[in-house]
């Protein structure tokens, strides 16, 4: 997908209001809030005097005493036959959180007859932010008249004047070079105009349009070397760095996103794509791959622990991870608490092994958790990794809550042998004549073609053709990957039909780790059209790997409260919270009918 160059701060709010005919007179019905530019936005609708009213609400996350947001909003009610109703309003939010919008937007009866789909109403609001005041982090540098002696031009943005130095801006930005230097080979940009003839004025004034004065202040601070970037303004500063072609500011934003930003990886990746941050994409692809391992967490609350009998096992429920059944157990033995993790492949062959690292945790009442780490090789005769983790008396005194004990196990799978479907393609030394690099995964060597992997994966593009040390090497070691999964991943990458219910979770993990969209698409196709996995397992994968299409298909198959209970009956620890919330909402709506 190509990124659309954005020259305005704009976004679209969209909400589907359920069961609109049941709306009561004079009652506001709200959408879920969405965060844009560090401000929470939402839509509300109201039935009033036989008309539909629509409003957009604006609430800064950390509002100062004085603030304002000037906007242009395009309201839309989506019609069932492309007969959308659209009206536009300019409005200014200030100081108090209120909803601004359009009364008598459409007659209620007309809305019911022509705009509802299964009783639901779809409303959109395209919000363009024209100017903000008082929002964001505190300013750390002045550009007002106090800078007269260190400036030779005034830039006017909205009602704010910025006193700056022409030559310095010209060295940092091709836009300002074109604007200020007469002999520049570039043309004058369309969205700036001189209020005075530069040759006749010691300090000419230039108006910049389509720019937020608040954002421009932060942009100038960064341009002048200040540490002005935070998660509340990074996209706005990036927008101006892209608009004015200021590479230094863009690099500073890249560094912030990589090293300091607390935004989600998906949000950062979206910014990198929109503003063509190639270095960010390369570096983040590598750091993201290093951070992702083949792991999962088991968690269980063991109840009435003081009543446990000597040497009798007490067990958690069984969970399926990477086509292997896992569960935890605890036991009272010789005055000690013994914790263990048991595994059992779903389709065990005659010979199999799973090399794993276990981080066993007993959760304390006062954040005094006990964590023990061990490595264990699971095989046919050794399916249990165990550890004497605590003195029993100490556990009873310090770790029980109402007689219950919380135990967690983080399981990191290092390598497997003998599991999954049979290999259909070789990547060993027999492929030397059609390869130019060797990838080493634990003790296995894969002979592959650099250029082909780079075309399919930004991680491998960065690894082989970026500035990393590995780009010059003929042999590169990859960490945090199971060689068995990596083999199946390569088979899919090279066009083989290697995906089945026993391999898909491992392949998805590697494809996500190495940012390989083609392999992810093939996994999605398999889940939608061929997999015989239970619905809950598909939902787990959809949540973990952000597979929106799979999630929507699964949700459409959940039609009754009994369906929801069947998914939630074993707990929600392994489900994405957003999916759990949607399932609970299905129950709530069913109970209200």
Coordinates of C-alpha atoms in Angstrom, one line a residue:
X1 CA 0.0 0.0 0.0
X2 CA 1.4 3.4 -0.9
X3 CA 1.3 6.1 1.7
X4 CA -0.8 9.2 1.0
X5 CA 1.0 12.4 1.7
X6 CA -0.9 14.2 4.4
X7 CA -0.8 18.1 4.4
X8 CA -3.5 18.5 7.0
X9 CA -4.0 17.1 10.5
X10 CA -7.1 15.0 9.8
X11 CA -8.7 11.7 10.8
X12 CA -12.0 10.0 10.5
X13 CA -14.2 8.8 13.4
X14 CA -16.6 6.0 12.6
X15 CA -19.2 4.4 14.8
X16 CA -22.0 2.0 14.3
X17 CA -24.9 2.7 16.7
X18 CA -26.8 -0.5 17.5
X19 CA -30.6 -0.8 17.6
X20 CA -31.2 2.9 16.8
X21 CA -35.1 2.5 16.7
X22 CA -35.0 1.9 20.5
X23 CA -33.2 5.2 21.2
X24 CA -35.1 7.3 23.8
X25 CA -36.1 10.9 23.3
X26 CA -33.4 13.4 24.5
X27 CA -30.8 10.8 25.5
X28 CA -27.2 11.0 24.2
X29 CA -25.7 7.8 22.8
X30 CA -21.9 7.8 22.6
X31 CA -19.3 5.9 20.6
X32 CA -16.1 4.6 22.1
X33 CA -13.4 7.3 22.4
X34 CA -10.4 7.4 20.1
X35 CA -7.1 9.2 20.8
X36 CA -5.8 11.6 18.1
X37 CA -3.0 14.1 18.8
X38 CA -3.2 13.4 22.5
X39 CA -6.9 14.3 22.6
X40 CA -9.8 11.9 23.2
X41 CA -12.5 12.2 20.5
X42 CA -15.9 10.6 20.3
X43 CA -19.3 10.8 18.4
X44 CA -22.7 11.1 20.0
X45 CA -26.2 11.0 18.5
X46 CA -29.5 12.0 19.9
X47 CA -33.2 11.6 19.0
X48 CA -34.8 15.0 19.6
X49 CA -38.1 16.3 18.4
X50 CA -38.3 13.8 15.5
X51 CA -34.8 14.6 14.3
X52 CA -31.4 13.0 14.6
X53 CA -28.7 15.3 16.2
X54 CA -25.0 14.5 15.7
X55 CA -22.1 15.8 17.8
X56 CA -18.4 15.3 18.0
X57 CA -16.8 15.5 21.5
X58 CA -13.2 16.7 22.2
X59 CA -11.4 16.1 25.5
X60 CA -7.7 16.7 25.9
X61 CA -5.9 13.9 27.9
X62 CA -4.2 16.4 30.2
X63 CA -6.0 19.7 29.7
X64 CA -4.4 22.9 30.9
X65 CA -6.5 25.8 32.3
X66 CA -6.7 27.4 28.9
X67 CA -6.9 25.5 25.6
X68 CA -8.6 25.5 22.3
X69 CA -8.9 23.3 19.2
X70 CA -10.2 24.9 16.1
X71 CA -11.6 22.3 13.6
X72 CA -13.5 21.7 10.4
X73 CA -15.8 18.6 10.8
X74 CA -17.5 16.8 7.9
X75 CA -20.5 14.8 9.4
X76 CA -21.8 11.8 7.5
X77 CA -24.7 9.4 7.9
X78 CA -24.0 6.4 5.7
X79 CA -26.9 5.3 3.6
X80 CA -27.8 1.8 2.7
X81 CA -27.9 2.7 -1.0
X82 CA -24.9 5.1 -1.2
X83 CA -27.3 7.9 -0.5
X84 CA -25.1 9.4 2.3
X85 CA -26.0 12.6 4.0
X86 CA -23.0 15.0 4.5
X87 CA -22.9 18.3 6.2
X88 CA -19.8 20.4 7.2
X89 CA -19.2 22.6 10.2
X90 CA -16.3 24.8 11.4
X91 CA -16.2 24.9 15.2
X92 CA -13.8 25.7 18.1
X93 CA -13.5 23.6 21.2
X94 CA -12.2 25.5 24.2
X95 CA -11.6 25.2 28.0
X96 CA -14.4 22.8 28.7
X97 CA -15.1 19.4 27.2
X98 CA -18.3 19.8 25.2
X99 CA -19.9 18.2 22.1
X100 CA -20.3 20.4 19.0
X101 CA -22.3 19.4 16.0
X102 CA -25.4 19.7 14.0
X103 CA -29.0 19.7 15.3
X104 CA -31.8 18.5 13.0
X105 CA -29.3 16.6 10.9
X106 CA -31.9 14.4 9.3
X107 CA -35.6 13.6 10.0
X108 CA -35.9 10.6 12.4
X109 CA -38.4 8.8 10.3
X110 CA -36.4 9.2 7.1
X111 CA -33.3 7.9 8.9
X112 CA -35.2 4.8 10.0
X113 CA -36.6 4.1 6.6
X114 CA -33.5 4.8 4.5
X115 CA -30.3 4.6 6.6
X116 CA -30.6 1.7 9.0
X117 CA -29.0 -1.7 8.3
X118 CA -30.5 -4.4 10.5
X119 CA -31.5 -1.6 12.9
X120 CA -28.0 -0.1 13.1
X121 CA -26.9 3.4 12.1
X122 CA -23.4 4.1 10.7
X123 CA -22.1 7.7 11.4
X124 CA -18.7 9.1 10.4
X125 CA -17.0 12.4 11.2
X126 CA -14.0 13.6 9.2
X127 CA -12.2 15.9 11.6
X128 CA -9.6 18.4 10.3
X129 CA -7.6 20.2 13.1
X130 CA -7.0 23.7 11.9
X131 CA -5.2 25.1 15.0
X132 CA -4.6 24.3 18.6
X133 CA -3.7 26.4 21.6
X134 CA -2.4 25.4 25.0
X135 CA -2.1 21.7 24.4
X136 CA 1.0 19.5 24.5
X137 CA 4.2 19.7 26.5
X138 CA 5.4 23.0 27.9
X139 CA 7.4 25.1 25.4
X140 CA 11.1 25.3 26.2
X141 CA 12.3 28.0 23.7
X142 CA 10.9 31.3 22.6
X143 CA 10.4 32.5 19.0
X144 CA 8.7 35.8 19.9
X145 CA 9.8 39.4 19.6
X146 CA 12.5 38.7 22.3
X147 CA 14.4 37.0 19.4
X148 CA 14.5 40.1 17.2
X149 CA 18.2 40.5 17.5
X150 CA 18.8 36.9 16.4
X151 CA 16.3 36.7 13.5
X152 CA 15.8 38.2 10.1
X153 CA 12.3 37.0 9.1
X154 CA 9.0 36.6 10.8
X155 CA 6.9 33.5 10.0
X156 CA 3.2 33.9 10.7
X157 CA 1.2 30.8 11.5
X158 CA -2.4 31.5 12.3
X159 CA -2.2 34.4 14.8
X160 CA 1.3 33.5 16.0
X161 CA 4.5 35.2 14.9
X162 CA 7.8 33.2 14.9
X163 CA 11.1 35.2 14.7
X164 CA 13.6 33.0 13.0
X165 CA 16.9 33.1 11.0
X166 CA 16.4 32.5 7.2
X167 CA 19.8 31.0 6.4
X168 CA 19.6 28.5 9.3
X169 CA 16.1 27.3 8.2
X170 CA 17.4 27.1 4.6
X171 CA 20.2 24.8 5.6
X172 CA 17.8 22.5 7.3
X173 CA 14.9 22.4 4.8
X174 CA 14.5 22.4 1.0
X175 CA 11.2 24.2 1.5
X176 CA 12.7 27.1 3.3
X177 CA 15.7 27.2 1.0
X178 CA 13.4 27.6 -1.9
X179 CA 11.4 30.2 0.0
X180 CA 14.2 32.4 1.2
X181 CA 17.1 32.0 -1.3
X182 CA 16.4 33.7 -4.6
X183 CA 18.9 31.7 -6.7
X184 CA 17.5 28.4 -5.5
X185 CA 16.8 26.0 -8.3
X186 CA 13.6 24.9 -6.6
X187 CA 10.3 26.7 -7.1
X188 CA 8.5 28.8 -4.5
X189 CA 6.1 26.5 -2.5
X190 CA 2.4 27.1 -3.0
X191 CA 1.4 27.5 0.6
X192 CA 3.5 30.5 1.7
X193 CA 3.3 34.1 0.8
X194 CA 5.2 37.3 1.6
X195 CA 3.3 40.1 3.3
X196 CA 6.2 42.5 2.4
X197 CA 8.8 42.6 -0.3
X198 CA 11.9 40.9 1.1
X199 CA 14.2 43.4 -0.6
X200 CA 12.4 46.3 1.0
X201 CA 12.1 45.0 4.6
X202 CA 14.8 44.3 7.1
X203 CA 12.6 41.6 8.6
X204 CA 10.0 40.5 6.1
X205 CA 6.9 38.6 7.1
X206 CA 5.8 35.3 5.6
X207 CA 2.5 33.6 6.1
X208 CA 2.5 29.8 6.3
X209 CA -1.0 28.2 5.7
X210 CA -2.3 24.8 6.6
X211 CA -0.1 24.6 9.7
X212 CA -0.9 24.4 13.4
X213 CA 1.0 27.1 15.3
X214 CA 1.4 24.8 18.3
X215 CA 2.9 22.0 16.2
X216 CA 5.1 24.5 14.3
X217 CA 6.6 25.7 17.6
X218 CA 7.6 22.2 18.5
X219 CA 9.0 21.7 15.0
X220 CA 11.2 24.8 15.4
X221 CA 12.3 23.7 18.8
X222 CA 13.5 20.4 17.4
X223 CA 15.1 22.2 14.4
X224 CA 17.0 24.5 16.8
X225 CA 18.3 21.4 18.7
X226 CA 15.9 21.2 21.7
X227 CA 14.5 17.9 23.1
X228 CA 10.9 18.8 22.3
X229 CA 9.6 15.4 21.1
X230 CA 7.2 13.3 23.1
X231 CA 4.5 10.8 22.4
X232 CA 1.9 13.6 22.4
X233 CA 3.5 15.5 19.5
X234 CA 5.8 13.2 17.6
X235 CA 3.3 12.6 14.7
X236 CA 2.6 16.3 14.5
X237 CA 6.3 17.1 14.3
X238 CA 6.8 14.3 11.8
X239 CA 4.0 15.8 9.7
X240 CA 5.8 19.1 9.5
X241 CA 9.2 17.6 8.9
X242 CA 7.7 15.8 6.0
X243 CA 5.8 18.8 4.7
X244 CA 8.8 21.1 4.9
X245 CA 11.4 18.4 3.9
X246 CA 13.5 18.8 7.0
X247 CA 15.6 15.6 7.3
X248 CA 17.3 16.5 10.6
X249 CA 13.9 16.7 12.3
X250 CA 12.7 13.5 10.7
X251 CA 15.8 11.7 12.0
X252 CA 15.2 13.0 15.5
X253 CA 11.7 11.7 15.3
X254 CA 13.0 8.3 14.1
X255 CA 15.4 8.2 17.1
X256 CA 12.6 9.0 19.5
X257 CA 10.3 6.3 18.1
X258 CA 13.1 3.7 18.3
X259 CA 14.5 4.6 21.7
X260 CA 12.0 6.4 23.9
X261 CA 8.4 6.1 22.6
X262 CA 5.9 4.1 24.6
X263 CA 3.5 3.9 21.6
X264 CA 2.5 0.4 20.4
X265 CA 4.6 -1.2 17.7
X266 CA 1.6 -1.0 15.3
X267 CA 1.3 2.7 15.9
X268 CA 5.0 3.3 15.3
X269 CA 5.0 1.2 12.2
X270 CA 2.0 3.1 10.8
X271 CA 3.9 6.4 11.3
X272 CA 7.1 4.9 9.7
X273 CA 5.1 3.8 6.7
X274 CA 3.2 7.1 6.3
X275 CA 6.3 9.3 6.5
X276 CA 8.7 6.9 4.7
X277 CA 11.0 6.3 7.7
X278 CA 13.2 3.8 6.0
X279 CA 15.9 3.7 8.7
X280 CA 13.2 3.3 11.4
X281 CA 11.7 0.4 9.4
X282 CA 15.1 -1.3 9.1
X283 CA 16.2 -0.8 12.7
X284 CA 12.8 -1.6 14.2
X285 CA 12.4 -4.7 12.0
X286 CA 15.7 -6.0 13.5
X287 CA 15.0 -5.0 17.1
X288 CA 11.4 -6.3 16.8
X289 CA 12.7 -9.7 15.6
X290 CA 15.2 -9.9 18.4
X291 CA 12.5 -9.2 21.0
X292 CA 10.1 -11.9 19.8
X293 CA 10.6 -15.4 20.9
X294 CA 8.6 -18.6 20.8
X295 CA 7.1 -18.4 24.2
X296 CA 3.8 -18.4 26.1
X297 CA 2.7 -18.0 29.7
X298 CA 0.7 -20.5 31.8
X299 CA -1.1 -19.0 34.8
X300 CA -3.3 -20.7 37.4
X301 CA -4.7 -20.0 40.8
X302 CA -4.6 -23.2 42.9
X303 CA -7.4 -23.1 45.5
X304 CA -7.5 -24.3 49.2
X305 CA -3.7 -25.1 49.1
X306 CA -3.4 -25.8 52.9
X307 CA -5.6 -28.9 52.4
X308 CA -3.2 -30.4 49.8
X309 CA -2.1 -33.9 50.8
X310 CA 1.5 -35.1 50.8
X311 CA 2.9 -36.1 47.3
X312 CA -0.5 -35.7 45.6
X313 CA -0.5 -33.7 42.3
X314 CA -2.8 -30.7 41.8
X315 CA -3.2 -29.5 38.3
X316 CA -4.2 -26.5 36.1
X317 CA -6.3 -26.8 33.0
X318 CA -4.7 -27.9 29.7
X319 CA -3.7 -25.3 27.1
X320 CA -2.7 -25.9 23.5
X321 CA 0.4 -24.0 22.4
X322 CA 2.3 -24.7 19.2
X323 CA 0.3 -28.0 18.8
X324 CA 1.4 -29.3 22.2
X325 CA -0.8 -29.6 25.3
X326 CA 0.7 -27.9 28.3
X327 CA -0.4 -27.8 32.0
X328 CA 1.1 -26.9 35.4
X329 CA 1.0 -28.9 38.6
X330 CA 2.0 -28.3 42.2
X331 CA 2.7 -30.8 44.9
X332 CA 3.5 -30.9 48.6
X333 CA 6.6 -33.0 49.1
X334 CA 8.8 -33.3 52.2
X335 CA 8.1 -29.8 53.5
X336 CA 8.6 -28.2 50.1
X337 CA 6.4 -26.8 47.3
X338 CA 7.2 -28.5 44.1
X339 CA 6.1 -26.8 40.8
X340 CA 6.3 -28.5 37.4
X341 CA 5.2 -28.0 33.8
X342 CA 4.0 -30.9 31.8
X343 CA 3.8 -31.2 28.0
X344 CA 2.2 -33.7 25.7
X345 CA 2.3 -33.3 21.9
X346 CA -1.1 -33.5 20.3
X347 CA 0.1 -35.9 17.6
X348 CA 3.2 -37.4 19.1
X349 CA 5.5 -39.4 16.7
X350 CA 7.7 -42.3 18.0
X351 CA 10.6 -40.0 18.7
X352 CA 10.3 -36.3 19.6
X353 CA 12.0 -33.6 21.8
X354 CA 11.2 -30.1 23.0
X355 CA 14.1 -28.1 24.4
X356 CA 12.6 -25.4 26.6
X357 CA 13.5 -22.7 29.1
X358 CA 11.1 -22.5 32.1
X359 CA 10.6 -19.4 34.3
X360 CA 8.5 -20.6 37.2
X361 CA 6.9 -17.9 39.4
X362 CA 5.1 -18.0 42.6
X363 CA 3.2 -14.7 43.1
X364 CA 3.7 -13.1 46.5
X365 CA 1.2 -11.0 48.4
X366 CA 3.5 -8.1 48.7
X367 CA 5.3 -8.2 45.3
X368 CA 7.8 -10.6 46.8
X369 CA 7.5 -13.0 43.9
X370 CA 9.8 -16.0 43.8
X371 CA 11.1 -16.9 40.3
X372 CA 13.2 -19.9 39.4
X373 CA 14.6 -20.5 35.9
X374 CA 15.6 -23.9 34.4
X375 CA 16.1 -25.5 31.1
X376 CA 14.5 -28.9 30.4
X377 CA 14.4 -31.2 27.4
X378 CA 11.0 -32.8 27.1
X379 CA 10.9 -36.2 25.4
X380 CA 8.8 -39.3 25.4
X381 CA 10.0 -40.5 28.8
X382 CA 10.6 -37.1 30.4
X383 CA 7.5 -35.0 29.9
X384 CA 7.7 -33.0 33.1
X385 CA 10.0 -30.2 34.1
X386 CA 9.9 -29.6 37.9
X387 CA 11.5 -27.5 40.6
X388 CA 11.4 -27.4 44.4
X389 CA 10.6 -23.8 44.6
X390 CA 9.7 -22.9 48.2
X391 CA 9.6 -24.1 51.8
X392 CA 6.0 -25.1 52.4
X393 CA 5.7 -23.2 55.7
X394 CA 7.1 -20.1 54.1
X395 CA 4.7 -20.4 51.2
X396 CA 1.7 -20.7 53.6
X397 CA 2.8 -17.6 55.6
X398 CA 3.7 -15.2 52.7
X399 CA 2.2 -16.3 49.5
X400 CA -1.4 -17.5 50.1
X401 CA -4.3 -15.2 49.5
X402 CA -7.5 -16.6 51.2
X403 CA -5.9 -20.0 51.0
X404 CA -5.2 -19.7 47.2
X405 CA -1.8 -19.7 45.5
X406 CA -1.1 -18.1 42.1
X407 CA 1.6 -19.8 40.0
X408 CA 2.9 -18.7 36.6
X409 CA 5.2 -20.4 34.1
X410 CA 6.8 -18.6 31.1
X411 CA 7.7 -21.3 28.7
X412 CA 10.2 -20.4 25.9
X413 CA 10.6 -23.1 23.3
X414 CA 14.2 -23.2 22.1
X415 CA 14.1 -26.1 19.7
X416 CA 11.9 -29.1 18.7
X417 CA 12.6 -32.3 17.0
X418 CA 10.3 -34.8 15.3
X419 CA 7.1 -32.7 15.6
X420 CA 5.1 -31.2 12.8
X421 CA 4.6 -32.4 9.2
X422 CA 7.3 -33.9 7.1
X423 CA 9.7 -31.5 5.4
X424 CA 9.1 -31.1 1.6
X425 CA 12.1 -29.0 0.6
X426 CA 15.9 -29.1 1.5
X427 CA 17.9 -26.0 2.6
X428 CA 21.1 -27.9 3.3
X429 CA 24.4 -28.0 1.5
X430 CA 22.7 -29.5 -1.5
X431 CA 21.4 -26.0 -2.2
X432 CA 24.9 -24.3 -2.2
X433 CA 24.8 -23.6 -6.0
X434 CA 21.5 -21.6 -5.7
X435 CA 22.3 -19.7 -2.4
X436 CA 24.6 -16.9 -1.4
X437 CA 24.2 -16.9 2.4
X438 CA 23.9 -19.4 5.2
X439 CA 21.5 -18.7 8.1
X440 CA 22.4 -20.6 11.3
X441 CA 19.5 -21.4 13.6
X442 CA 20.8 -23.1 16.7
X443 CA 22.7 -26.0 15.2
X444 CA 21.0 -26.1 11.8
X445 CA 22.3 -24.4 8.7
X446 CA 19.9 -23.0 6.0
X447 CA 21.4 -22.2 2.5
X448 CA 19.2 -19.4 1.1
X449 CA 19.2 -16.5 -1.4
X450 CA 19.7 -13.1 0.2
X451 CA 17.9 -11.0 -2.5
X452 CA 14.8 -13.2 -2.5
X453 CA 14.4 -13.1 1.3
X454 CA 15.0 -9.3 1.2
X455 CA 12.2 -8.9 -1.3
X456 CA 9.8 -10.7 1.0
X457 CA 10.9 -9.3 4.4
X458 CA 12.0 -5.9 5.6
X459 CA 13.9 -7.7 8.4
X460 CA 16.1 -9.5 5.9
X461 CA 16.3 -6.4 3.7
X462 CA 17.8 -4.6 6.6
X463 CA 19.9 -7.5 7.6
X464 CA 21.5 -8.1 4.2
X465 CA 21.5 -4.7 2.6
X466 CA 21.4 -2.3 5.5
X467 CA 24.3 -1.0 7.6
X468 CA 24.4 -3.9 10.0
X469 CA 27.6 -5.9 10.5
X470 CA 25.8 -9.0 9.2
X471 CA 25.3 -7.4 5.8
X472 CA 28.9 -8.3 4.9
X473 CA 28.9 -11.8 6.3
X474 CA 28.4 -15.1 4.4
X475 CA 27.1 -16.8 7.5
X476 CA 24.5 -15.2 9.8
X477 CA 23.2 -16.5 13.1
X478 CA 19.5 -16.0 13.9
X479 CA 18.4 -16.2 17.6
X480 CA 15.1 -16.8 19.3
X481 CA 13.8 -19.2 16.5
X482 CA 13.1 -22.9 16.5
X483 CA 14.9 -24.5 13.5
X484 CA 11.9 -26.7 12.8
X485 CA 9.5 -23.7 12.6
X486 CA 12.1 -21.8 10.5
X487 CA 12.3 -24.7 8.0
X488 CA 8.5 -24.7 7.5
X489 CA 8.6 -20.9 7.2
X490 CA 11.2 -21.0 4.5
X491 CA 9.1 -23.7 2.7
X492 CA 6.1 -21.4 2.6
X493 CA 8.3 -18.5 1.5
X494 CA 9.7 -20.6 -1.3
X495 CA 6.1 -21.5 -2.5
X496 CA 5.6 -24.9 -0.8
X497 CA 2.3 -26.0 0.8
X498 CA 3.8 -26.4 4.3
X499 CA 1.0 -25.0 6.4
X500 CA -1.3 -27.3 8.4
X501 CA -2.8 -27.2 11.9
X502 CA 0.4 -28.6 13.4
X503 CA 2.7 -26.0 11.8
X504 CA 0.7 -22.8 11.5
X505 CA 1.4 -21.4 14.9
X506 CA 5.2 -21.8 14.5
X507 CA 5.1 -20.4 11.0
X508 CA 3.0 -17.4 12.1
X509 CA 5.4 -16.7 15.0
X510 CA 8.4 -16.6 12.6
X511 CA 6.5 -14.6 9.9
X512 CA 5.5 -12.0 12.5
X513 CA 9.0 -11.9 14.0
X514 CA 10.6 -11.3 10.6
X515 CA 7.8 -9.0 9.1
X516 CA 6.9 -11.3 6.2
X517 CA 3.5 -10.2 4.9
X518 CA 3.2 -12.9 2.1
X519 CA 3.6 -15.7 4.6
X520 CA 1.1 -14.1 7.0
X521 CA -1.4 -13.8 4.1
X522 CA -1.0 -17.5 3.4
X523 CA -1.6 -18.3 7.1
X524 CA -4.7 -16.2 7.1
X525 CA -6.0 -18.0 4.0
X526 CA -5.4 -21.3 5.6
X527 CA -7.2 -20.3 8.8
X528 CA -10.2 -19.0 6.9
X529 CA -10.6 -21.8 4.4
X530 CA -8.8 -25.0 5.5
X531 CA -8.0 -25.2 9.2
X532 CA -10.0 -27.5 11.5
X533 CA -8.8 -25.8 14.7
X534 CA -11.4 -25.1 17.3
X535 CA -12.8 -21.6 17.3
X536 CA -11.0 -20.5 20.5
X537 CA -7.6 -21.4 19.1
X538 CA -8.3 -19.4 16.0
X539 CA -9.3 -16.4 18.1
X540 CA -6.1 -16.8 20.1
X541 CA -4.0 -16.6 17.0
X542 CA -6.1 -13.8 15.6
X543 CA -5.5 -11.7 18.7
X544 CA -1.8 -12.5 19.1
X545 CA -0.9 -11.8 15.5
X546 CA -3.5 -9.0 14.7
X547 CA -5.3 -11.1 12.1
X548 CA -8.4 -8.9 11.7
X549 CA -10.1 -10.9 9.0
X550 CA -9.7 -14.1 11.0
X551 CA -11.1 -12.4 14.1
X552 CA -14.1 -11.1 12.2
X553 CA -14.9 -14.5 10.7
X554 CA -14.7 -16.2 14.1
X555 CA -16.8 -13.5 15.8
X556 CA -19.5 -14.0 13.1
X557 CA -19.7 -17.7 13.9
X558 CA -20.4 -16.9 17.6
X559 CA -24.1 -16.5 17.7
X560 CA -25.4 -17.5 21.1
X561 CA -24.5 -17.0 24.8
X562 CA -23.7 -20.7 24.9
X563 CA -21.2 -20.2 22.1
X564 CA -19.5 -17.5 24.2
X565 CA -19.5 -19.6 27.3
X566 CA -17.9 -22.5 25.5
X567 CA -15.0 -20.2 24.5
X568 CA -14.6 -18.6 27.9
X569 CA -15.1 -21.7 30.0
X570 CA -11.3 -22.4 30.2
X571 CA -10.4 -18.9 31.2
X572 CA -9.3 -15.8 29.2
X573 CA -5.6 -15.6 30.0
X574 CA -4.7 -16.7 26.5
X575 CA -7.1 -14.4 24.7
X576 CA -6.4 -10.8 23.6
X577 CA -8.3 -8.4 25.9
X578 CA -10.1 -6.7 23.0
X579 CA -11.5 -10.1 22.0
X580 CA -12.5 -10.9 25.5
X581 CA -14.3 -7.6 25.8
X582 CA -16.2 -8.2 22.5
X583 CA -17.3 -11.6 23.7
X584 CA -18.6 -10.2 27.0
X585 CA -20.4 -7.5 25.1
X586 CA -22.2 -10.2 23.1
X587 CA -23.4 -11.6 26.4
X588 CA -24.5 -8.2 27.6
X589 CA -26.4 -7.4 24.4
X590 CA -28.1 -10.8 24.5
X591 CA -29.2 -10.3 28.2
X592 CA -30.7 -6.9 27.3
X593 CA -32.9 -8.3 24.5

